[in-house]
Short mmCIF file of C-alpha atoms in Angstrom, two decimals:
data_model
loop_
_atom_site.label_atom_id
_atom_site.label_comp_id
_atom_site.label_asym_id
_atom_site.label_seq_id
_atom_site.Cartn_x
_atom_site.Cartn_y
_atom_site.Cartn_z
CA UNK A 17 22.69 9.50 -28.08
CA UNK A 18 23.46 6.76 -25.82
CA UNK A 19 22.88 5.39 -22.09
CA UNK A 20 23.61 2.97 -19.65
CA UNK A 21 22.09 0.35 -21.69
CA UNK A 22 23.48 1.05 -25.06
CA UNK A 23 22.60 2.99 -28.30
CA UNK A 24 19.11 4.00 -29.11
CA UNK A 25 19.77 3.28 -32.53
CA UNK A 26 21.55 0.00 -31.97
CA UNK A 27 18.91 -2.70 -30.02
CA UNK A 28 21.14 -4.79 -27.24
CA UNK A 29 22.20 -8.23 -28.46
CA UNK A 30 20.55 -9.71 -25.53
CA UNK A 31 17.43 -8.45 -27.42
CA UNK A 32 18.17 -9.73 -30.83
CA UNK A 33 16.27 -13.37 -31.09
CA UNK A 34 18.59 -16.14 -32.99
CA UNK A 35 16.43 -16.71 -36.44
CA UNK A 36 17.69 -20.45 -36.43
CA UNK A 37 16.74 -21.57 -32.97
CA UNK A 38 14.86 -25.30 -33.49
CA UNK A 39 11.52 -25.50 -32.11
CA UNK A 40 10.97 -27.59 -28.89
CA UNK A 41 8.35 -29.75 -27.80
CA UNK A 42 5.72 -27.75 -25.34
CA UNK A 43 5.34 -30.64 -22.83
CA UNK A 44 9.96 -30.50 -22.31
CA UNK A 45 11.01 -33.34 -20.34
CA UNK A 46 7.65 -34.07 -19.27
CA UNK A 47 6.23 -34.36 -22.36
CA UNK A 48 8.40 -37.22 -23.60
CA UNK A 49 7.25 -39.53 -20.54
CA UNK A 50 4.27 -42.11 -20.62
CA UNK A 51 1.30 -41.40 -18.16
CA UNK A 52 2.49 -44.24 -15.36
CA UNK A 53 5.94 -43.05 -15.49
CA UNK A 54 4.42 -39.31 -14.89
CA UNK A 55 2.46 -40.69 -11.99
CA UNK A 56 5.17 -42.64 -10.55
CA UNK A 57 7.24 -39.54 -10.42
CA UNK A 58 4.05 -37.07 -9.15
CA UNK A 59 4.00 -39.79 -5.98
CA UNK A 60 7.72 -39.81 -5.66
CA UNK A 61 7.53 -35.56 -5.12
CA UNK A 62 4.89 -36.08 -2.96
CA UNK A 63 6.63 -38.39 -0.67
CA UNK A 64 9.74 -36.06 -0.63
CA UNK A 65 7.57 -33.22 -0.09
CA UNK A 66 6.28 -34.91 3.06
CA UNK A 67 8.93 -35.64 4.40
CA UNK A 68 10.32 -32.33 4.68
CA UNK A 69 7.33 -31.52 6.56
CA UNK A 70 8.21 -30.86 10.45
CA UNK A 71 5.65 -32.97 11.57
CA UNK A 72 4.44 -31.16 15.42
CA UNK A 73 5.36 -33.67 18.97
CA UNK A 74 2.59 -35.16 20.75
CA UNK A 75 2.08 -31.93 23.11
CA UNK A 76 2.35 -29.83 20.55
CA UNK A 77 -0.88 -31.42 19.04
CA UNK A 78 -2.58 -31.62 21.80
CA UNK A 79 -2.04 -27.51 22.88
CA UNK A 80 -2.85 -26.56 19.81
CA UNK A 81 -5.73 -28.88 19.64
CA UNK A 82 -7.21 -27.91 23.09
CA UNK A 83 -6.42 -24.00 21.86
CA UNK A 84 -8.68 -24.89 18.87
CA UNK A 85 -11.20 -26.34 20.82
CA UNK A 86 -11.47 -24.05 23.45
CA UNK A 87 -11.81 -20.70 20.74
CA UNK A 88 -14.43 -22.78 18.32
CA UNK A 89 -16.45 -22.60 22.31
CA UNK A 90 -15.85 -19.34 22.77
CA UNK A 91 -16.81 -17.95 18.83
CA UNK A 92 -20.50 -20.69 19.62
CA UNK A 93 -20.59 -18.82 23.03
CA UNK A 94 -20.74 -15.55 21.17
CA UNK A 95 -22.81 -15.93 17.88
CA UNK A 96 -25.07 -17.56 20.64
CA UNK A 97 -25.53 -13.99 22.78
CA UNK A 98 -26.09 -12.04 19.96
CA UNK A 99 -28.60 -14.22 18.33
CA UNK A 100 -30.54 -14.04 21.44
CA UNK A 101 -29.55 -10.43 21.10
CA UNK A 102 -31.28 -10.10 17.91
CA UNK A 103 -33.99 -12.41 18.67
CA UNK A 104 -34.94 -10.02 21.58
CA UNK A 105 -34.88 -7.04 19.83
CA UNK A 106 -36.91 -8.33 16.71
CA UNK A 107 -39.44 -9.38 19.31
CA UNK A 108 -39.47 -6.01 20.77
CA UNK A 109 -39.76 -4.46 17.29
CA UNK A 110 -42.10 -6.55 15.89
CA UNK A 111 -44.05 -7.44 18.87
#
């Protein structure tokens, strides 16, 4: 009986391991580097990293800094009412 993949009988070759494959080192490429010359390249990706970064224009900051501003006010504004919500009603409860 067969199907798409192959026999049922037969495994695939893509399954079959290679007995004589050599061991490698965990670490790879990494591993075979002293600890400055690992740093030296973690601070190199950085710096690439950042500069791939589209960093926002001065307006931009400033809209999205007043938009911050503005809806931290509003969020005080309304933890404010209903604390003084709750406050009222425990004093109403409670006497």
């Amino acid at each position: 009986m067969t199907d798409a993949v192959g026999s049922i009988d037969m495994p695939d070759a893509q399954d079959e391991a290679p007995e004589s494959r050599k061991k490698t080192r965990k670490g790879g490429k990494r591993g075979k580097k002293g600890p400055l010359k690992r740093l030296a390249l973690f601070y190199r990706q950085i710096v690439a990293e950042l500069r791939k970064v589209v960093w926002p224009t001065r307006s931009q900051l400033t809209t999205y800094t007043t938009v911050v501003i503005i809806f931290v006010v509003i969020m005080i504004a309304l933890v404010t009412v209903i604390d003084y919500g709750f406050n009222q009603a425990v004093k109403y409860v409670f006497g």
